[in-house]
Amino acid sequence: MSTLLIKNARYIVSCDDRDTLYERCNLFIRDNAVEYIGPEARQAEQVIDASDMAVYPGLINTHHHLYQIFSRNLPEVQRMELFPWLVTLYEVWKNLDEEVETCAALSGLAELAKTGTTTCFDHHYVFPKYGGDLIAAEFRAAEQVGMRFVASRGSMDLSKKDGGLPPDSVVQTIDAIMADSERLVRVWHDDSRFSMHQVALAPCSPFSVSTDLLRESAKLARSLGVRLHTHVAETRDEEDFTLQKFGLRPLEYMHSVGWTGPDVWYAHGIWFNDDELRLLAETGTGVAHCPISNMKLASGVCRLPEMLRLGVNVGLAVDGAASNDGSNLLEELRVCYLLHRLHASAAAPTGYDILKLATRGSARLLGRIDIGALAPGMAADLFLIRLTRPELAGAQFDPMSLLGTVGFKGPVDYTIINGVPVVQNGELVTLDERETAARANQVCRKYLRR
């Protein structure tokens, strides 16, 4: 057994059921769980002096596309909106293989860990015929970084010839998708408390998959006890597509094929009307809010204040690295706060509300009750920020709102995942950062020349 003491923390922002803010307290970890928070300084094998630090629950990223790390900052797509952006980049993504996936995942997960994220959900749906076992590559990368990881077995079965957007080489038959989905759940999914590996089923979007694939995925996921995820209501183009093809708006269509409920969450959810917001709340269907991606692709502004007032389950996410150009949930948190202040003024969520989206809200989307807050019995997932740095001078007296209102722009001082320090003094300790970046850039250059 291992023990770790976070000693005399200036603040511990718990995000617990009572929104407790601890001052000058200790946090004791045994193995992979928080055992105690309070004034008592217990003996431990490892001690971190946190007398000038704020401690936060680990952030939880609820929607990513790690493979896109190697297609960001490409000049030819910088002025495009979603549909033309996808059509252009599928010509790059069709060349994915395990080496590319591994290096991209290591890069993205490293950035997430260095900026306070302790759990990442990745939505992977591009499976070239000879790409190898891309989901296994992601899990291996997550293990190397030390990240708590939820992978999706995404899918597409509509190519350009069927009225979809991707090329033929990255779509699959429903039978192949179902067989591989079941295999991956059997191999990788662990539903035990403090699980480090889980799997969800995640057809890509209403405009790249058939109705049969949506229905069969929902049926299989529920038989296996795993969650469901997809993109919904991201753009007006998607709305036009489902209206023309099915005579239904996107959410109405998804509801008709069994894709609402407490085991379902959508990425984006920008273009919902009032009745649809109420349906989300009534059915317990969740939304992963991706503000930076939505801004970059000019997709629109999610109706977050209304969602929160109605009790819709909402979490925070960075989305794909090529529609964000980064993997930093701390940055997402502040942008989210500022975006909704601009659009909703006094009705906007507070900085602390946004922090809770990225912790407790995100945990709910993933169906997790063991992460997202700091309290005895919860997973030992947390990060620490030193408050004595010049960029936080004069800004530290409301630590609960700090990350939204002021923001934090560099690597955190410590990230602890499942009781293990993964980042110490702003540096990853689980892998060599320079070596990882050098290999990633080499692989990326080769990949983009294919």
Short mmCIF file of C-alpha atoms in Angstrom, two decimals:
data_model
loop_
_atom_site.label_atom_id
_atom_site.label_comp_id
_atom_site.label_asym_id
_atom_site.label_seq_id
_atom_site.Cartn_x
_atom_site.Cartn_y
_atom_site.Cartn_z
CA MET A 1 0.00 0.00 0.00
CA SER A 2 1.16 3.55 -0.72
CA THR A 3 0.31 6.79 1.07
CA LEU A 4 0.57 10.43 0.03
CA LEU A 5 -0.07 13.55 2.10
CA ILE A 6 -0.96 16.91 0.57
CA LYS A 7 0.20 18.95 3.55
CA ASN A 8 -1.25 22.22 4.84
CA ALA A 9 -2.89 23.22 1.55
CA ARG A 10 -3.71 26.91 1.33
CA TYR A 11 -7.02 25.97 -0.30
CA ILE A 12 -8.73 22.70 -1.23
CA VAL A 13 -11.61 23.32 -3.63
CA SER A 14 -13.55 20.10 -3.17
CA CYS A 15 -16.53 20.45 -5.58
CA ASP A 16 -18.28 18.13 -3.13
CA ASP A 17 -22.01 18.01 -2.39
CA ARG A 18 -21.74 21.04 -0.07
CA ASP A 19 -19.24 23.01 -2.20
CA THR A 20 -16.79 22.86 0.69
CA LEU A 21 -13.76 25.12 0.53
CA TYR A 22 -11.02 23.95 2.91
CA GLU A 23 -8.30 26.33 4.10
CA ARG A 24 -5.01 25.29 5.68
CA CYS A 25 -5.98 21.64 5.60
CA ASN A 26 -4.40 18.30 4.77
CA LEU A 27 -5.50 15.74 2.20
CA PHE A 28 -4.42 12.16 2.80
CA ILE A 29 -4.38 9.56 0.03
CA ARG A 30 -4.07 5.84 0.54
CA ASP A 31 -3.42 3.86 -2.64
CA ASN A 32 -5.82 5.29 -5.25
CA ALA A 33 -8.42 6.98 -3.03
CA VAL A 34 -8.81 10.04 -0.84
CA GLU A 35 -9.04 8.82 2.76
CA TYR A 36 -9.15 12.04 4.77
CA ILE A 37 -9.41 15.83 4.41
CA GLY A 38 -8.97 17.95 7.53
CA PRO A 39 -6.55 19.48 10.03
CA GLU A 40 -4.80 16.27 11.01
CA ALA A 41 -1.36 15.75 9.37
CA ARG A 42 -1.08 11.99 9.00
CA GLN A 43 2.16 10.14 8.38
CA ALA A 44 2.73 9.26 4.72
CA GLU A 45 5.44 7.79 2.50
CA GLN A 46 5.34 10.87 0.27
CA VAL A 47 4.56 14.44 1.31
CA ILE A 48 3.82 17.47 -0.87
CA ASP A 49 4.04 20.80 0.95
CA ALA A 50 1.01 22.66 -0.39
CA SER A 51 1.13 25.64 1.98
CA ASP A 52 1.20 28.04 -0.98
CA MET A 53 -0.98 25.98 -3.32
CA ALA A 54 -4.61 25.55 -4.31
CA VAL A 55 -5.81 21.97 -4.78
CA TYR A 56 -8.56 21.11 -7.28
CA PRO A 57 -10.33 17.90 -8.36
CA GLY A 58 -8.90 16.53 -11.58
CA LEU A 59 -10.57 17.84 -14.71
CA ILE A 60 -12.56 15.40 -16.87
CA ASN A 61 -12.53 15.80 -20.65
CA THR A 62 -15.72 14.38 -22.17
CA HIS A 63 -15.06 14.66 -25.91
CA HIS A 64 -11.80 14.51 -27.86
CA HIS A 65 -10.35 13.18 -31.11
CA LEU A 66 -6.74 12.47 -30.23
CA TYR A 67 -5.85 11.31 -33.74
CA GLN A 68 -6.42 14.88 -34.94
CA ILE A 69 -3.30 16.09 -33.11
CA PHE A 70 -1.40 15.53 -36.37
CA SER A 71 -3.75 17.58 -38.53
CA ARG A 72 -3.91 20.81 -36.56
CA ASN A 73 -2.73 24.23 -37.69
CA LEU A 74 -2.98 23.26 -41.37
CA PRO A 75 -3.34 26.48 -43.40
CA GLU A 76 -5.72 25.03 -45.99
CA VAL A 77 -8.55 24.42 -43.49
CA GLN A 78 -8.24 27.42 -41.18
CA ARG A 79 -11.12 29.35 -42.77
CA MET A 80 -13.50 26.42 -43.27
CA GLU A 81 -16.69 25.46 -41.44
CA LEU A 82 -17.48 21.91 -40.37
CA PHE A 83 -18.65 20.08 -43.51
CA PRO A 84 -15.93 21.29 -45.94
CA TRP A 85 -13.40 21.02 -43.11
CA LEU A 86 -14.31 17.34 -42.61
CA VAL A 87 -14.28 16.50 -46.34
CA THR A 88 -10.79 18.02 -46.68
CA LEU A 89 -9.30 16.38 -43.59
CA TYR A 90 -10.71 12.90 -44.28
CA GLU A 91 -8.12 12.76 -47.07
CA VAL A 92 -5.46 13.04 -44.35
CA TRP A 93 -7.17 10.86 -41.75
CA LYS A 94 -7.64 7.93 -44.14
CA ASN A 95 -3.89 7.26 -43.70
CA LEU A 96 -4.03 6.64 -39.93
CA ASP A 97 -2.17 3.67 -38.47
CA GLU A 98 -1.13 2.47 -35.02
CA GLU A 99 2.14 4.43 -35.02
CA VAL A 100 0.35 7.69 -35.80
CA GLU A 101 -2.39 6.96 -33.27
CA THR A 102 0.12 6.14 -30.55
CA CYS A 103 2.23 9.27 -31.02
CA ALA A 104 -0.81 11.53 -31.37
CA ALA A 105 -2.41 10.06 -28.24
CA LEU A 106 0.79 10.41 -26.22
CA SER A 107 1.09 14.06 -27.27
CA GLY A 108 -2.53 14.95 -26.51
CA LEU A 109 -2.73 13.07 -23.23
CA ALA A 110 0.56 14.59 -22.10
CA GLU A 111 -0.80 18.10 -22.66
CA LEU A 112 -4.03 17.21 -20.86
CA ALA A 113 -2.17 15.81 -17.85
CA LYS A 114 0.13 18.84 -17.67
CA THR A 115 -2.91 21.12 -17.54
CA GLY A 116 -4.86 19.33 -14.82
CA THR A 117 -6.93 16.73 -16.68
CA THR A 118 -7.02 13.33 -15.02
CA THR A 119 -9.71 11.56 -17.10
CA CYS A 120 -10.11 11.71 -20.87
CA PHE A 121 -12.83 10.36 -23.13
CA ASP A 122 -11.76 9.99 -26.75
CA HIS A 123 -14.19 9.66 -29.66
CA HIS A 124 -12.39 7.67 -32.34
CA TYR A 125 -14.41 6.79 -35.43
CA VAL A 126 -11.90 6.61 -38.32
CA PHE A 127 -10.80 3.02 -39.00
CA PRO A 128 -8.78 2.60 -42.21
CA LYS A 129 -8.74 -1.00 -43.45
CA TYR A 130 -5.04 -1.56 -42.72
CA GLY A 131 -4.71 0.82 -39.76
CA GLY A 132 -4.28 -1.84 -37.09
CA ASP A 133 -5.82 -1.87 -33.62
CA LEU A 134 -6.14 1.86 -33.06
CA ILE A 135 -8.13 1.63 -29.82
CA ALA A 136 -5.53 -0.66 -28.25
CA ALA A 137 -2.89 1.89 -29.27
CA GLU A 138 -4.83 4.59 -27.40
CA PHE A 139 -5.16 2.50 -24.27
CA ARG A 140 -1.43 1.73 -24.30
CA ALA A 141 -0.66 5.45 -24.65
CA ALA A 142 -3.00 6.28 -21.76
CA GLU A 143 -1.28 3.67 -19.59
CA GLN A 144 2.11 5.15 -20.43
CA VAL A 145 1.02 8.67 -19.48
CA GLY A 146 -0.97 7.44 -16.46
CA MET A 147 -4.31 8.91 -17.65
CA ARG A 148 -7.69 7.55 -16.60
CA PHE A 149 -9.10 6.78 -20.05
CA VAL A 150 -12.44 6.10 -21.70
CA ALA A 151 -12.23 5.11 -25.35
CA SER A 152 -15.04 4.88 -27.83
CA ARG A 153 -15.54 2.36 -30.55
CA GLY A 154 -16.76 4.96 -33.02
CA SER A 155 -18.03 4.10 -36.47
CA MET A 156 -19.16 5.30 -39.89
CA ASP A 157 -21.03 3.33 -42.54
CA LEU A 158 -22.03 6.11 -44.97
CA SER A 159 -19.33 7.22 -47.42
CA LYS A 160 -19.55 9.84 -50.16
CA LYS A 161 -21.27 7.39 -52.50
CA ASP A 162 -24.01 6.91 -49.87
CA GLY A 163 -24.53 10.63 -49.29
CA GLY A 164 -22.06 10.91 -46.39
CA LEU A 165 -18.81 12.86 -46.14
CA PRO A 166 -15.93 10.34 -45.66
CA PRO A 167 -14.19 8.33 -48.39
CA ASP A 168 -14.98 4.64 -48.86
CA SER A 169 -11.71 3.56 -47.24
CA VAL A 170 -12.74 4.60 -43.71
CA VAL A 171 -16.32 3.29 -43.55
CA GLN A 172 -17.27 -0.23 -42.48
CA THR A 173 -20.23 -2.57 -42.59
CA ILE A 174 -22.59 -2.75 -39.63
CA ASP A 175 -21.63 -6.38 -39.00
CA ALA A 176 -17.91 -5.50 -38.85
CA ILE A 177 -18.60 -2.57 -36.54
CA MET A 178 -20.75 -4.60 -34.17
CA ALA A 179 -18.23 -7.44 -33.99
CA ASP A 180 -15.31 -5.13 -33.24
CA SER A 181 -17.38 -3.11 -30.76
CA GLU A 182 -18.19 -6.23 -28.78
CA ARG A 183 -14.55 -7.37 -28.91
CA LEU A 184 -13.26 -4.05 -27.56
CA VAL A 185 -15.78 -3.97 -24.73
CA ARG A 186 -14.88 -7.53 -23.73
CA VAL A 187 -11.14 -6.78 -23.82
CA TRP A 188 -10.93 -3.27 -22.37
CA HIS A 189 -14.07 -2.25 -20.47
CA ASP A 190 -13.80 -2.31 -16.67
CA ASP A 191 -16.86 -1.11 -14.76
CA SER A 192 -15.33 -1.46 -11.30
CA ARG A 193 -14.86 1.52 -8.97
CA PHE A 194 -11.77 3.59 -9.85
CA SER A 195 -11.58 1.92 -13.25
CA MET A 196 -8.78 3.25 -15.47
CA HIS A 197 -10.18 1.70 -18.69
CA GLN A 198 -13.69 2.00 -20.05
CA VAL A 199 -15.34 1.82 -23.48
CA ALA A 200 -18.38 3.55 -24.98
CA LEU A 201 -20.03 2.98 -28.36
CA ALA A 202 -20.05 6.09 -30.51
CA PRO A 203 -21.24 6.21 -34.13
CA CYS A 204 -19.84 9.42 -35.56
CA SER A 205 -22.84 11.64 -36.35
CA PRO A 206 -26.31 11.60 -37.94
CA PHE A 207 -24.83 12.55 -41.32
CA SER A 208 -22.17 9.81 -41.49
CA VAL A 209 -24.04 6.76 -40.18
CA SER A 210 -27.19 4.92 -41.15
CA THR A 211 -30.33 4.60 -39.04
CA ASP A 212 -29.66 0.86 -38.76
CA LEU A 213 -26.19 1.50 -37.34
CA LEU A 214 -27.60 3.87 -34.72
CA ARG A 215 -30.25 1.34 -33.68
CA GLU A 216 -27.87 -1.62 -33.58
CA SER A 217 -25.26 0.36 -31.64
CA ALA A 218 -27.84 1.36 -29.02
CA LYS A 219 -29.06 -2.21 -28.71
CA LEU A 220 -25.53 -3.60 -28.33
CA ALA A 221 -24.38 -0.92 -25.88
CA ARG A 222 -27.34 -1.53 -23.60
CA SER A 223 -26.86 -5.29 -23.73
CA LEU A 224 -23.20 -4.83 -22.74
CA GLY A 225 -23.85 -2.14 -20.12
CA VAL A 226 -21.79 0.62 -21.77
CA ARG A 227 -22.64 4.20 -22.68
CA LEU A 228 -23.56 5.87 -25.99
CA HIS A 229 -22.08 8.99 -27.55
CA THR A 230 -22.23 10.91 -30.82
CA HIS A 231 -22.20 14.42 -32.31
CA VAL A 232 -25.62 16.10 -32.40
CA ALA A 233 -26.85 19.61 -33.24
CA GLU A 234 -23.38 20.98 -33.97
CA THR A 235 -24.24 22.98 -37.12
CA ARG A 236 -27.12 24.25 -39.22
CA ASP A 237 -25.85 21.98 -42.02
CA GLU A 238 -26.58 18.94 -39.86
CA GLU A 239 -30.06 20.25 -39.15
CA ASP A 240 -30.69 20.73 -42.89
CA PHE A 241 -29.41 17.19 -43.54
CA THR A 242 -31.76 15.43 -41.09
CA LEU A 243 -34.75 17.58 -42.13
CA GLN A 244 -34.20 16.75 -45.80
CA LYS A 245 -33.45 13.05 -45.28
CA PHE A 246 -35.81 12.13 -42.43
CA GLY A 247 -38.18 15.07 -42.11
CA LEU A 248 -36.99 15.45 -38.51
CA ARG A 249 -34.73 17.81 -36.60
CA PRO A 250 -31.53 16.15 -35.28
CA LEU A 251 -32.72 15.55 -31.71
CA GLU A 252 -36.15 14.38 -32.83
CA TYR A 253 -34.42 11.91 -35.14
CA MET A 254 -32.06 10.65 -32.42
CA HIS A 255 -34.97 10.27 -29.99
CA SER A 256 -36.89 8.23 -32.58
CA VAL A 257 -34.06 5.67 -32.84
CA GLY A 258 -33.56 5.21 -29.09
CA TRP A 259 -30.73 7.65 -28.62
CA THR A 260 -31.92 9.58 -25.59
CA GLY A 261 -31.61 8.63 -21.94
CA PRO A 262 -29.24 8.83 -18.96
CA ASP A 263 -26.73 6.54 -20.74
CA VAL A 264 -26.42 8.92 -23.73
CA TRP A 265 -24.44 12.11 -24.14
CA TYR A 266 -23.91 14.28 -27.21
CA ALA A 267 -21.02 16.46 -28.26
CA HIS A 268 -21.81 20.13 -28.96
CA GLY A 269 -25.62 20.44 -28.75
CA ILE A 270 -25.63 23.99 -30.11
CA TRP A 271 -28.83 24.18 -32.14
CA PHE A 272 -31.47 22.90 -29.73
CA ASN A 273 -34.79 24.75 -29.42
CA ASP A 274 -36.71 25.22 -26.15
CA ASP A 275 -38.73 22.00 -26.48
CA GLU A 276 -35.55 20.03 -27.21
CA LEU A 277 -33.79 21.42 -24.14
CA ARG A 278 -36.73 20.24 -22.06
CA LEU A 279 -36.54 16.79 -23.67
CA LEU A 280 -32.85 16.55 -22.78
CA ALA A 281 -33.65 17.40 -19.16
CA GLU A 282 -36.61 15.01 -18.97
CA THR A 283 -34.69 12.07 -20.44
CA GLY A 284 -31.40 12.70 -18.60
CA THR A 285 -29.52 12.97 -21.90
CA GLY A 286 -26.22 14.84 -21.53
CA VAL A 287 -24.19 17.35 -23.53
CA ALA A 288 -20.41 17.79 -23.79
CA HIS A 289 -19.85 21.51 -24.30
CA CYS A 290 -16.88 22.35 -26.58
CA PRO A 291 -16.67 26.17 -26.69
CA ILE A 292 -13.30 26.65 -28.40
CA SER A 293 -14.05 24.22 -31.23
CA ASN A 294 -17.48 25.77 -31.69
CA MET A 295 -15.84 29.18 -31.99
CA LYS A 296 -13.06 28.10 -34.33
CA LEU A 297 -15.41 26.36 -36.78
CA ALA A 298 -17.98 29.18 -36.48
CA SER A 299 -20.58 26.59 -35.48
CA GLY A 300 -22.48 28.70 -32.94
CA VAL A 301 -22.91 29.16 -29.19
CA CYS A 302 -24.35 26.40 -27.02
CA ARG A 303 -27.32 27.48 -24.89
CA LEU A 304 -25.48 26.64 -21.69
CA PRO A 305 -27.27 28.99 -19.26
CA GLU A 306 -30.67 27.63 -20.31
CA MET A 307 -29.41 24.04 -20.08
CA LEU A 308 -28.18 24.54 -16.55
CA ARG A 309 -31.41 26.21 -15.45
CA LEU A 310 -33.41 23.24 -16.77
CA GLY A 311 -31.12 20.68 -15.14
CA VAL A 312 -29.58 19.24 -18.32
CA ASN A 313 -26.45 17.21 -17.59
CA VAL A 314 -23.54 19.18 -19.08
CA GLY A 315 -19.81 18.53 -19.04
CA LEU A 316 -16.84 20.28 -20.62
CA ALA A 317 -14.59 19.10 -23.45
CA VAL A 318 -11.78 20.23 -25.72
CA ASP A 319 -13.11 18.42 -28.83
CA GLY A 320 -10.69 17.33 -31.55
CA ALA A 321 -7.27 18.86 -31.58
CA ALA A 322 -7.74 19.92 -35.21
CA SER A 323 -10.87 21.93 -34.39
CA ASN A 324 -9.30 23.36 -31.25
CA ASP A 325 -5.57 23.13 -32.00
CA GLY A 326 -4.94 22.19 -28.39
CA SER A 327 -5.72 19.73 -25.59
CA ASN A 328 -6.00 22.05 -22.62
CA LEU A 329 -9.18 21.83 -20.55
CA LEU A 330 -8.01 24.67 -18.30
CA GLU A 331 -8.04 26.95 -21.33
CA GLU A 332 -11.46 25.62 -22.29
CA LEU A 333 -12.73 26.44 -18.82
CA ARG A 334 -11.85 30.13 -19.01
CA VAL A 335 -13.00 30.52 -22.62
CA CYS A 336 -16.30 28.93 -21.61
CA TYR A 337 -16.72 31.45 -18.81
CA LEU A 338 -15.90 34.42 -21.05
CA LEU A 339 -18.02 33.26 -24.00
CA HIS A 340 -21.15 32.99 -21.90
CA ARG A 341 -20.49 36.23 -20.07
CA LEU A 342 -20.45 37.87 -23.50
CA HIS A 343 -23.66 36.21 -24.64
CA ALA A 344 -25.68 35.98 -21.41
CA SER A 345 -24.27 38.68 -19.12
CA ALA A 346 -25.61 38.23 -15.58
CA ALA A 347 -27.39 34.99 -16.56
CA ALA A 348 -24.08 33.32 -17.41
CA PRO A 349 -22.57 30.61 -15.18
CA THR A 350 -19.97 31.75 -12.66
CA GLY A 351 -16.34 30.73 -12.78
CA TYR A 352 -17.03 28.12 -10.12
CA ASP A 353 -20.06 26.83 -12.05
CA ILE A 354 -17.76 26.20 -15.02
CA LEU A 355 -15.24 24.38 -12.82
CA LYS A 356 -18.06 22.10 -11.68
CA LEU A 357 -18.97 21.44 -15.31
CA ALA A 358 -15.41 20.22 -15.91
CA THR A 359 -15.47 18.01 -12.80
CA ARG A 360 -18.83 16.86 -11.43
CA GLY A 361 -20.76 17.54 -14.63
CA SER A 362 -18.25 15.69 -16.77
CA ALA A 363 -18.23 12.76 -14.35
CA ARG A 364 -22.02 12.47 -14.68
CA LEU A 365 -21.75 12.31 -18.48
CA LEU A 366 -19.37 9.36 -18.17
CA GLY A 367 -21.62 7.66 -15.62
CA ARG A 368 -18.94 7.92 -12.92
CA ILE A 369 -19.68 8.49 -9.23
CA ASP A 370 -16.08 7.91 -8.11
CA ILE A 371 -14.44 10.93 -9.78
CA GLY A 372 -15.17 14.65 -10.11
CA ALA A 373 -14.90 15.76 -6.47
CA LEU A 374 -12.50 15.58 -3.53
CA ALA A 375 -13.98 13.76 -0.54
CA PRO A 376 -13.18 10.63 1.46
CA GLY A 377 -13.84 7.58 -0.68
CA MET A 378 -13.42 9.40 -4.00
CA ALA A 379 -10.64 8.67 -6.48
CA ALA A 380 -7.35 10.41 -5.77
CA ASP A 381 -7.47 12.53 -8.94
CA LEU A 382 -6.39 16.12 -8.37
CA PHE A 383 -4.06 18.91 -9.42
CA LEU A 384 -2.20 21.63 -7.55
CA ILE A 385 -1.33 25.20 -8.55
CA ARG A 386 1.17 27.38 -6.70
CA LEU A 387 -0.47 30.71 -5.81
CA THR A 388 2.73 32.71 -5.27
CA ARG A 389 3.49 33.15 -8.97
CA PRO A 390 3.28 36.75 -10.33
CA GLU A 391 0.48 35.98 -12.79
CA LEU A 392 -1.83 35.15 -9.87
CA ALA A 393 -0.88 38.08 -7.65
CA GLY A 394 -3.99 39.75 -6.26
CA ALA A 395 -6.27 37.11 -7.77
CA GLN A 396 -6.17 34.31 -5.23
CA PHE A 397 -8.88 35.27 -2.77
CA ASP A 398 -11.68 33.45 -4.58
CA PRO A 399 -10.01 30.15 -5.46
CA MET A 400 -13.34 28.56 -6.37
CA SER A 401 -13.85 30.91 -9.32
CA LEU A 402 -10.18 31.56 -10.11
CA LEU A 403 -9.81 29.13 -13.00
CA GLY A 404 -12.78 30.65 -14.84
CA THR A 405 -12.42 34.34 -14.12
CA VAL A 406 -8.62 34.71 -14.15
CA GLY A 407 -7.60 31.45 -15.78
CA PHE A 408 -4.33 29.59 -15.59
CA LYS A 409 -2.12 29.57 -18.64
CA GLY A 410 0.73 27.15 -18.06
CA PRO A 411 1.48 23.67 -16.73
CA VAL A 412 0.12 22.98 -13.26
CA ASP A 413 2.59 22.19 -10.50
CA TYR A 414 1.28 18.69 -9.75
CA THR A 415 -1.22 16.34 -11.33
CA ILE A 416 -2.09 13.19 -9.39
CA ILE A 417 -4.10 10.44 -11.09
CA ASN A 418 -5.36 7.38 -9.25
CA GLY A 419 -3.07 8.32 -6.36
CA VAL A 420 0.06 8.53 -8.54
CA PRO A 421 1.92 11.81 -9.23
CA VAL A 422 2.01 12.06 -13.02
CA VAL A 423 3.16 15.70 -13.17
CA GLN A 424 5.61 17.12 -10.64
CA ASN A 425 6.87 20.71 -10.69
CA GLY A 426 5.19 21.23 -14.06
CA GLU A 427 6.95 18.29 -15.74
CA LEU A 428 5.61 14.90 -16.74
CA VAL A 429 7.35 12.15 -14.82
CA THR A 430 5.81 9.21 -16.70
CA LEU A 431 7.57 9.84 -20.01
CA ASP A 432 10.38 11.90 -21.53
CA GLU A 433 8.72 15.02 -22.91
CA ARG A 434 11.45 15.95 -25.41
CA GLU A 435 11.80 12.44 -26.73
CA THR A 436 8.02 12.11 -27.06
CA ALA A 437 7.73 15.41 -28.95
CA ALA A 438 10.66 14.62 -31.26
CA ARG A 439 9.22 11.24 -32.21
CA ALA A 440 5.76 12.74 -32.66
CA ASN A 441 7.03 15.41 -35.05
CA GLN A 442 8.93 12.82 -37.06
CA VAL A 443 5.88 10.56 -37.36
CA CYS A 444 3.65 13.54 -38.17
CA ARG A 445 5.86 14.65 -41.08
CA LYS A 446 5.82 11.16 -42.55
CA TYR A 447 2.04 10.86 -42.07
CA LEU A 448 1.25 14.17 -43.77
CA ARG A 449 3.38 13.22 -46.81
CA ARG A 450 1.35 10.03 -47.49
#
